[in-house]
Short mmCIF file of C-alpha atoms in Angstrom, two decimals:
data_model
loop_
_atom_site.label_atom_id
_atom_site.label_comp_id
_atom_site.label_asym_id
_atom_site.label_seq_id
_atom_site.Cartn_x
_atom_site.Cartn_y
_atom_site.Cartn_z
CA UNK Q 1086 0.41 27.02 67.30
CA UNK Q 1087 1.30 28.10 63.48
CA UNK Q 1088 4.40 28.71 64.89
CA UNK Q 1089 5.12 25.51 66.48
CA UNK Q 1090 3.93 23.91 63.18
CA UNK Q 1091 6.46 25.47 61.40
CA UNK Q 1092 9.26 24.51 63.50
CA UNK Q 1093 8.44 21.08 63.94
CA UNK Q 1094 8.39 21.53 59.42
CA UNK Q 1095 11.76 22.88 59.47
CA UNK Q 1096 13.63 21.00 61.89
CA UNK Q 1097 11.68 17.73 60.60
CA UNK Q 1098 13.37 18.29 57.11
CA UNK Q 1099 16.89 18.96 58.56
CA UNK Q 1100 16.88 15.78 60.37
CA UNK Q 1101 15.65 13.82 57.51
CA UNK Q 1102 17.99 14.89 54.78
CA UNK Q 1103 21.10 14.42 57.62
CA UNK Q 1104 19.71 11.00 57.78
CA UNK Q 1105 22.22 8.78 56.61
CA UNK Q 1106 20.49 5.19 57.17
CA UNK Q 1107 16.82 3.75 57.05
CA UNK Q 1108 17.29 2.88 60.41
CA UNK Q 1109 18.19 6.39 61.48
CA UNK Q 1110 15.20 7.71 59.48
CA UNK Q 1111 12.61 5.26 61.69
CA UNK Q 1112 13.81 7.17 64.35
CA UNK Q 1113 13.55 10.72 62.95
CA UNK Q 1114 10.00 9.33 61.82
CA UNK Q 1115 9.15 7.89 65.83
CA UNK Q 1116 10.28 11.57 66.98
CA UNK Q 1117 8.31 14.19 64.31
CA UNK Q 1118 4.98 11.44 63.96
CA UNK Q 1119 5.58 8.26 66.32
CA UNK Q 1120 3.25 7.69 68.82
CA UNK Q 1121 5.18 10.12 70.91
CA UNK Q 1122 5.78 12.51 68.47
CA UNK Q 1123 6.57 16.25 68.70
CA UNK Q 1124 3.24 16.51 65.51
CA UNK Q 1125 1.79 14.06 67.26
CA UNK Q 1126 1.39 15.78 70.78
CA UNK Q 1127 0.18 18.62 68.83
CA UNK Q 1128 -2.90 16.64 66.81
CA UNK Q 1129 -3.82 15.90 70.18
CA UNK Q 1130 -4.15 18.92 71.53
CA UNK Q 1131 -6.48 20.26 68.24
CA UNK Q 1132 -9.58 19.10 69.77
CA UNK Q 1133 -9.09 20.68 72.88
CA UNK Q 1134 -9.02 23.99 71.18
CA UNK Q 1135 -11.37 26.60 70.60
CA UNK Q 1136 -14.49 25.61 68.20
CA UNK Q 1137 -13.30 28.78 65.85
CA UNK Q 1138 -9.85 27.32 65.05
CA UNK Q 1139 -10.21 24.12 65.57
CA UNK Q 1140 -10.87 23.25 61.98
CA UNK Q 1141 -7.82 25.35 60.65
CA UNK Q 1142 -5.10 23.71 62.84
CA UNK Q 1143 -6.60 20.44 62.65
CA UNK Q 1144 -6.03 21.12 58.63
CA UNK Q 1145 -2.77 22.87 58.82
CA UNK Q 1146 -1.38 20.09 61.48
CA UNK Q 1147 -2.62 17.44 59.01
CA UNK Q 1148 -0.67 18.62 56.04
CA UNK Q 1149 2.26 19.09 58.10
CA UNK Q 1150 2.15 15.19 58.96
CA UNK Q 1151 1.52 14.41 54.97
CA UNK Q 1152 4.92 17.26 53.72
CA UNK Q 1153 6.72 14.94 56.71
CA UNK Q 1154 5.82 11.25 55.08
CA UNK Q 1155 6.39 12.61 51.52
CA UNK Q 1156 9.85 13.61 52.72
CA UNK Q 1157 10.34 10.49 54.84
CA UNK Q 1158 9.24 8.53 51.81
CA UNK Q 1159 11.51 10.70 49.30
CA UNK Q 1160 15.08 10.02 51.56
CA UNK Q 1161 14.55 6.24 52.03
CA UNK Q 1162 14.45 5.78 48.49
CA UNK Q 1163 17.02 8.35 47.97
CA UNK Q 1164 19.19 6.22 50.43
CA UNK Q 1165 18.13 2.78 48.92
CA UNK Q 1166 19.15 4.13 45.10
CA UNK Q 1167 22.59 5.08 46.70
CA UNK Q 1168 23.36 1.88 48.80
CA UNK Q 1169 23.04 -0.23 45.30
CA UNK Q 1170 25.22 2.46 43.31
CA UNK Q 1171 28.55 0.88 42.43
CA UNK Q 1172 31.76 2.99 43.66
CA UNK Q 1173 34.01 4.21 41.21
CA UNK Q 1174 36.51 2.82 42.87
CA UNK Q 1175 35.04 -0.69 41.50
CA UNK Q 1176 37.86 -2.00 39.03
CA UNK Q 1177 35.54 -4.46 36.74
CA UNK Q 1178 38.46 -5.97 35.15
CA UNK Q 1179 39.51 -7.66 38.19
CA UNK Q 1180 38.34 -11.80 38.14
CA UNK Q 1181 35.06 -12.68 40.05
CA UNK Q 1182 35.47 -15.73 43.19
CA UNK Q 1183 34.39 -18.80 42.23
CA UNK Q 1184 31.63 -20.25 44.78
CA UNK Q 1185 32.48 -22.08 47.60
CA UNK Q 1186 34.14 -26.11 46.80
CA UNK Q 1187 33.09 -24.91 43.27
CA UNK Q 1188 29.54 -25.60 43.45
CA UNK Q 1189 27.98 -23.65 40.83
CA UNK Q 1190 24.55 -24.40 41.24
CA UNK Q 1191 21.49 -27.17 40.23
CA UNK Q 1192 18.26 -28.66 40.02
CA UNK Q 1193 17.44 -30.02 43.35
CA UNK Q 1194 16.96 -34.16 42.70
CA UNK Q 1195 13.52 -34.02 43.62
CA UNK Q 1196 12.88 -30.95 40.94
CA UNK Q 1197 15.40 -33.09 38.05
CA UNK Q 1198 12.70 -36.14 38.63
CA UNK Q 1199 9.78 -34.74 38.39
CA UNK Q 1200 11.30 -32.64 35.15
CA UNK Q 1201 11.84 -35.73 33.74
CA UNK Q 1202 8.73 -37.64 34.45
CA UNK Q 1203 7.04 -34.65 33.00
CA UNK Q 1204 9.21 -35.14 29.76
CA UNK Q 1205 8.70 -39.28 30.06
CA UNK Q 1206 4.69 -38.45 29.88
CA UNK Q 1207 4.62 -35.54 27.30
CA UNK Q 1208 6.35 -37.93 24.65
CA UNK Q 1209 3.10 -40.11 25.70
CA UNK Q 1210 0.56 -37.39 25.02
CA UNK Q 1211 -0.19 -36.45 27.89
CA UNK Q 1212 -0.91 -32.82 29.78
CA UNK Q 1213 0.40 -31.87 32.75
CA UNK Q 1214 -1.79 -29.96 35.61
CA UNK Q 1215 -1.38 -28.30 38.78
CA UNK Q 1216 -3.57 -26.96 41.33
CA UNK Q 1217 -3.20 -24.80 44.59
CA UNK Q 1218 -1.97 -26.28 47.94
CA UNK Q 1219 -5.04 -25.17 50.15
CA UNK Q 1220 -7.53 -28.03 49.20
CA UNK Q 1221 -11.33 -28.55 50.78
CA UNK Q 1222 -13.04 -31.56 52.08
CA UNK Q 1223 -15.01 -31.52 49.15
CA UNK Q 1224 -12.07 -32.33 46.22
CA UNK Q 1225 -9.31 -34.19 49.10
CA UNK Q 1226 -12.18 -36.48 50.67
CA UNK Q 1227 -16.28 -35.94 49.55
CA UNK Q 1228 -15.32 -36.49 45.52
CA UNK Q 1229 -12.99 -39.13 46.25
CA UNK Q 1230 -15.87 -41.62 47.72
CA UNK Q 1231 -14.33 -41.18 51.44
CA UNK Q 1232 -16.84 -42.33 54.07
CA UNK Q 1233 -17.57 -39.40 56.50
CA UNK Q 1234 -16.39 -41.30 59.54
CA UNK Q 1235 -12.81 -42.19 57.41
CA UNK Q 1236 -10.23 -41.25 59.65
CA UNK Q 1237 -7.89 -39.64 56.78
CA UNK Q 1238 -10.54 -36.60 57.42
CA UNK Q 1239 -9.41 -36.32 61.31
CA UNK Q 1240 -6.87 -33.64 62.46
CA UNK Q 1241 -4.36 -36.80 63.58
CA UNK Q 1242 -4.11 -37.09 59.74
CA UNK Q 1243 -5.12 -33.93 57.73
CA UNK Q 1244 -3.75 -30.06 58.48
CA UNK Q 1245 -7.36 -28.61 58.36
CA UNK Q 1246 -7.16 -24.34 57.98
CA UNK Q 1247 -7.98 -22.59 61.35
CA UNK Q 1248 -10.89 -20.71 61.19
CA UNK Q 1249 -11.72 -22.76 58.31
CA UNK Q 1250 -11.85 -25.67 59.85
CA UNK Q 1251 -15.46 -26.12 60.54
CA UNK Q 1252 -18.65 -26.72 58.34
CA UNK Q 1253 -18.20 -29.54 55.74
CA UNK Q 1254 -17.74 -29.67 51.64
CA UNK Q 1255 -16.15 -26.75 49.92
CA UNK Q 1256 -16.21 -24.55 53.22
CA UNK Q 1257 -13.97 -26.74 55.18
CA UNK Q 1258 -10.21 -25.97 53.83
CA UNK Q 1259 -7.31 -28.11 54.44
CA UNK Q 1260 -3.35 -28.93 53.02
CA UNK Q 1261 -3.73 -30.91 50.77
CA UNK Q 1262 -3.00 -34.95 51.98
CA UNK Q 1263 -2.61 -35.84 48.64
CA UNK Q 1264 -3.04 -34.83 44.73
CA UNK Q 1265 -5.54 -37.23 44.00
CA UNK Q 1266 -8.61 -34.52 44.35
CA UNK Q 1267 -6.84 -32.27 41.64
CA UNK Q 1268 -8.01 -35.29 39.22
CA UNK Q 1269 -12.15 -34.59 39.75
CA UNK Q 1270 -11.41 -30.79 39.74
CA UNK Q 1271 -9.30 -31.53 36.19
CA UNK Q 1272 -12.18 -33.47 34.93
CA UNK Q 1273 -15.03 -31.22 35.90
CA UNK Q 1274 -13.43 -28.51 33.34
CA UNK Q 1275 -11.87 -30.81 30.14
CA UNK Q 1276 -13.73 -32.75 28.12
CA UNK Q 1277 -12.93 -36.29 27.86
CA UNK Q 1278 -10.88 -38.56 26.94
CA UNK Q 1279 -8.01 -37.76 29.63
CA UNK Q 1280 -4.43 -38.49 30.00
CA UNK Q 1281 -2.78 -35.75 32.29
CA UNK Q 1282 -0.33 -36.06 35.49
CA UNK Q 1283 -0.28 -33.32 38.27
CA UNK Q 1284 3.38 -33.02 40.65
CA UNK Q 1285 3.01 -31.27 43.86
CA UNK Q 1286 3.60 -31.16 46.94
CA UNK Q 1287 1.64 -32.88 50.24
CA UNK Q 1288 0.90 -32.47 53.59
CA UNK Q 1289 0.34 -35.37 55.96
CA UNK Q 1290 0.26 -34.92 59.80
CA UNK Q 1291 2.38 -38.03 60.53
CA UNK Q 1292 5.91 -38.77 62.09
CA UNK Q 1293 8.66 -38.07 60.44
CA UNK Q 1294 11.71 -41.06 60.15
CA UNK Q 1295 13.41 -42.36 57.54
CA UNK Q 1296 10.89 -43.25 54.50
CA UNK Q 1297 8.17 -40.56 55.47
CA UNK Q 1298 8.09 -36.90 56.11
CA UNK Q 1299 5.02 -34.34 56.85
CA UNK Q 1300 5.57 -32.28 53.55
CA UNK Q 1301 6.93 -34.51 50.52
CA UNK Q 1302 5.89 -34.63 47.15
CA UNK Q 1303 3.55 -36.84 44.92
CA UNK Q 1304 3.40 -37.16 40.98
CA UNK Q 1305 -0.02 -38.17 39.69
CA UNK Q 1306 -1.24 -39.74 36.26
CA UNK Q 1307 -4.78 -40.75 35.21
CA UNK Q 1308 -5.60 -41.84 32.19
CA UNK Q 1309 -9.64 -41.94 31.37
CA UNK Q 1310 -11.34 -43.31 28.44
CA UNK Q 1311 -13.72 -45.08 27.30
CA UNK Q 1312 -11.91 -48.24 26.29
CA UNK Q 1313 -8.95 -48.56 28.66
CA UNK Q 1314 -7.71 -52.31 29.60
CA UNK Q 1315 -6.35 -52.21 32.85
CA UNK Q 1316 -3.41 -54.76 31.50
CA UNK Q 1317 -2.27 -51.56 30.02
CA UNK Q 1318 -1.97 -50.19 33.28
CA UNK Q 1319 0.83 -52.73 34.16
CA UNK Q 1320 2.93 -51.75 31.37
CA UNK Q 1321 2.59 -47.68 31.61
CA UNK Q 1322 4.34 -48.40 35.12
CA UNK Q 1323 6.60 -50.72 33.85
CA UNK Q 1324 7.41 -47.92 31.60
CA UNK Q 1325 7.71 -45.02 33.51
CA UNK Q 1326 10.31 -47.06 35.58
CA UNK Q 1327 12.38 -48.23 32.83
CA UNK Q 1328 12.78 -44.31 31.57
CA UNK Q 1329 13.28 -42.83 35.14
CA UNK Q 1330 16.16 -45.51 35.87
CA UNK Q 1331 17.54 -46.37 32.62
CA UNK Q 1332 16.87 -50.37 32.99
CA UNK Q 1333 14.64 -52.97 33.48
CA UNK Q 1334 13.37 -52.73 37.21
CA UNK Q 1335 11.47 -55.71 38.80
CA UNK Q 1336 7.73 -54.93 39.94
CA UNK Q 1337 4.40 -56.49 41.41
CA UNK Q 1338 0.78 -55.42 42.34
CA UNK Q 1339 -0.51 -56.66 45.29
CA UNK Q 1340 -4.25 -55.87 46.23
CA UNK Q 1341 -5.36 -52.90 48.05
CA UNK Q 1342 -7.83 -50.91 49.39
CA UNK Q 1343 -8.10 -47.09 48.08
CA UNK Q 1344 -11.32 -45.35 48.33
CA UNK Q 1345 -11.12 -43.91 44.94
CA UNK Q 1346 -10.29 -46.52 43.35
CA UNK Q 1347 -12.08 -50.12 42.11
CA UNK Q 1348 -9.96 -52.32 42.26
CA UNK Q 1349 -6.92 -50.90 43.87
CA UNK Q 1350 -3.25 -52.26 43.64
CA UNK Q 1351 -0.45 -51.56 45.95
CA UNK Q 1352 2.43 -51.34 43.38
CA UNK Q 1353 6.05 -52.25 44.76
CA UNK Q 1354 9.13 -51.82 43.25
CA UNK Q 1355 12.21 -53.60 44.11
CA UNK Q 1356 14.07 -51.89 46.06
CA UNK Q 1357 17.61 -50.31 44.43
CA UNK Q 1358 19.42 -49.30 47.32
CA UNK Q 1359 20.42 -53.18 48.28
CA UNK Q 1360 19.56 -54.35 45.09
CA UNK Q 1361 16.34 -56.36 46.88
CA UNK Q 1362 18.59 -57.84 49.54
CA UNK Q 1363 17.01 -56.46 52.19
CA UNK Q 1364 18.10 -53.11 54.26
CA UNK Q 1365 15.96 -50.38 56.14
CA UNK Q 1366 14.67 -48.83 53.63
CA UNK Q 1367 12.89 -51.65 52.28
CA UNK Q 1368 12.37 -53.07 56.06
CA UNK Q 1369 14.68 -55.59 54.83
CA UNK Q 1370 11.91 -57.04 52.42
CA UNK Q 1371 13.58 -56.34 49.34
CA UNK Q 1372 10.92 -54.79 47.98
CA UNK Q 1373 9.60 -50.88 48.77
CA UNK Q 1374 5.88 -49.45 48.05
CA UNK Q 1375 6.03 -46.23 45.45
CA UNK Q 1376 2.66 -45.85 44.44
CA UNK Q 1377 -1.15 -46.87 45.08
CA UNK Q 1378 -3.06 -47.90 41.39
CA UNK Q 1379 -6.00 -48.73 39.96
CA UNK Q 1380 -9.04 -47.90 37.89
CA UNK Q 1381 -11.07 -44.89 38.88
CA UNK Q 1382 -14.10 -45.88 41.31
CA UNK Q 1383 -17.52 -45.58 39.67
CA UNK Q 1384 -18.42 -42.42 42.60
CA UNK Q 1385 -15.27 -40.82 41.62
CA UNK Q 1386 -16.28 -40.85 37.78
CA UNK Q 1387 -19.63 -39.07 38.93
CA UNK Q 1388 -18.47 -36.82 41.24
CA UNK Q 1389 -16.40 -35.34 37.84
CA UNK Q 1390 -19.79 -35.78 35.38
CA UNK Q 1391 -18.84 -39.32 33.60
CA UNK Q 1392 -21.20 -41.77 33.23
CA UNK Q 1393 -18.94 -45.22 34.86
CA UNK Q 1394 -20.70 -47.37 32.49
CA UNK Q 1395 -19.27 -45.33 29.70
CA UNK Q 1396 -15.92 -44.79 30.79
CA UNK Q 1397 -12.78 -46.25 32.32
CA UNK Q 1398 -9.42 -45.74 33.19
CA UNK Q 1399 -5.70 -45.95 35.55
CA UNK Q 1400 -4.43 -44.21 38.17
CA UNK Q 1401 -1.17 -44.24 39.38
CA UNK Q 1402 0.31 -41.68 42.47
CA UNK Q 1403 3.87 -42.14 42.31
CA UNK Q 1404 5.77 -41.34 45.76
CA UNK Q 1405 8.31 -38.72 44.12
CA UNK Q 1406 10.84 -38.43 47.35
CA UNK Q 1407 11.05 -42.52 47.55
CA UNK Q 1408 11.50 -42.46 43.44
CA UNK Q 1409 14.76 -40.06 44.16
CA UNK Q 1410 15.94 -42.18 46.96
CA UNK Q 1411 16.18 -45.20 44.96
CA UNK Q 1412 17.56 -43.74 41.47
CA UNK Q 1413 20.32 -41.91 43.90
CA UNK Q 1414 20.56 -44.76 46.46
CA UNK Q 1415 19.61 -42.38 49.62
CA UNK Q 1416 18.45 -44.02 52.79
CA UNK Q 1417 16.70 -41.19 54.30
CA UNK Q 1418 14.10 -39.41 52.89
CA UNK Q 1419 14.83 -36.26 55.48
CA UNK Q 1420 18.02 -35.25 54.08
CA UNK Q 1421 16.19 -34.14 50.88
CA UNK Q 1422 14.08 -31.57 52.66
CA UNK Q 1423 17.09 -30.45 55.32
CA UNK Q 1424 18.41 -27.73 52.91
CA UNK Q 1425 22.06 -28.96 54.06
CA UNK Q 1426 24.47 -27.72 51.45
CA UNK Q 1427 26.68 -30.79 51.99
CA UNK Q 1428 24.23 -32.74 51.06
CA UNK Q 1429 22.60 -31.41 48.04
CA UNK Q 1430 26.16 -30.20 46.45
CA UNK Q 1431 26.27 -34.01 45.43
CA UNK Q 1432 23.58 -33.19 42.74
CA UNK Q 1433 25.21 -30.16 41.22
#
């Protein structure tokens, strides 16, 4: 059995070092400790041996197997070092190859605007703030004054974890549907007053056509004081517009229902791809929804430790992919998230 030990050593070794490819060394591996293995065969026949040497070949058979992986280990890296080595043949005065249609790279248009919202708001004071995109019923729904029967908490809506799926509160873990739960968990660890906004990305289980898709991205801002007049509200949107496009941009707040918020606004833009004439983006309305708004409802303000008879405030959850579509004048939000080169070279 020593014997056999040794031989599988030495003949192990020669095949490794003639190895000449990681692939060819998963096969050397498969054939000395693989499942069918020539050590392998031999482990298994240790326990059929005699009680008296069973302990010493199971030992000696063992470090055979660890001398074999050390060497295994040694050549792949040996082989990986060499594959990145530049040949001396390589003249470096020669000119490099410009990339293809002489595309050299940029910020994706969804990235550029929410760079720039986050410079719009810093020169405002406030703090940007990000969170992770697993989210729990707790901060999504349960914090944001949801009703337990809403339907936003049903599968048809929300991506809720497998095998976390079940239970209720901060057990039950989900994608997030949308940033607004990152405000209470912001809250719950700053001290008032707040003005901070929080980009991300979102997770919705909807259809996808030409103004919505199942993973697009958000841009929040609260502001939360003590004293907060909600007129000011109207003219931090009117604002934020202005920078993002450069110009005046017409706007109007219809009423709407939000959970966490008391009173809630639906906040329309008009729309810049046909100038408010109408076209299918807009559903020919001239006008296009980019964000809900309002002041914070009293059960959010609790749910983050403020007393809603001492303090106030705005939110606004800008829709970041319809934001790009109208600065750039795209009519479909899907060709942002297609990855097609043709597309995106535009924006280089």
């Amino acid at each position: 059995m020593t014997e056999k030990l040794d031989a599988i050593l030495k003949s192990g070794g020669e095949k490794i070092a003639a190895a000449k490819t990681v692939a060819e060394l998963q096969d050397v591996k498969a054939s000395l400790i693989g499942k069918q293995g020539a050590l392998t065969e031999i482990l298994k026949e240790v326990p059929k041996m005699d009680a008296a040497v069973r302990p010493e070949m199971g030992r000696a058979a063992n470090q055979i197997k660890q001398q074999l992986t050390a060497l295994l280990e040694a050549r792949v890296e040996e082989i990986q070092l060499k594959a990145s080595e530049i040949s001396p043949d390589f003249d470096f005065t020669v000119p490099g190859i410009h990339p293809q249609n002489g595309a050299f790279g940029g910020l994706h248009p969804i990235t550029q605007m929410c760079y720039d919202l986050n410079d719009t708001f810093r020169s405002m004071g406030f703090e940007i703030f990000s969170e992770n995109d697993i989210s729990s019923e707790l901060y999504a729904f349960d914090n944001l004054n949801f009703p337990a029967e809403h339907p936003a908490r049903e599968s048809m809506d929300t991506y809720w974890l497998e095998g976390h799926d079940s239970g209720e509160g901060g057990k039950r873990l989900c994608l997030r549907p949308h940033l607004t739960g990152a405000s209470v968990r912001f809250m719950q660890t700053h001290k008032p007053p707040y003005r901070f906004v929080y980009p991300g990305r979102v997770y919705r289980n909807e259809e996808t056509d030409a103004r919505h898709e199942r993973a697009f991205f958000q841009y929040e801002a609260l502001i939360v004081d003590r004293e907060f007049p909600f007129s000011a509200g109207t003219i931090l949107i009117k604002s934020i517009l202005s920078k993002v496009f450069g110009r005046d941009v017409p706007v109007r707040m219809r009423v709407g229902f939000f959970p966490f918020v008391e009173p809630g606004f639906e906040i329309d833009m008009g729309c810049l791809v046909c100038e408010g004439k109408g076209c299918s983006v807009c559903k020919h309305v001239g006008w296009i929804e980019i964000m809900p708004g309002g002041s914070p409802h009293p059960n959010v303000l609790r749910a983050a430790g403020l007393d809603p008879a001492e303090y106030t405030g705005f939110y606004v959850n800008i829709g970041l992919d319809r934001l790009v579509m109208m600065r750039s004048g795209i009519d479909d939000v899907r060709l942002f998230h297609s990855g097609d080169l043709r597309f995106l070279e535009q924006f280089a």
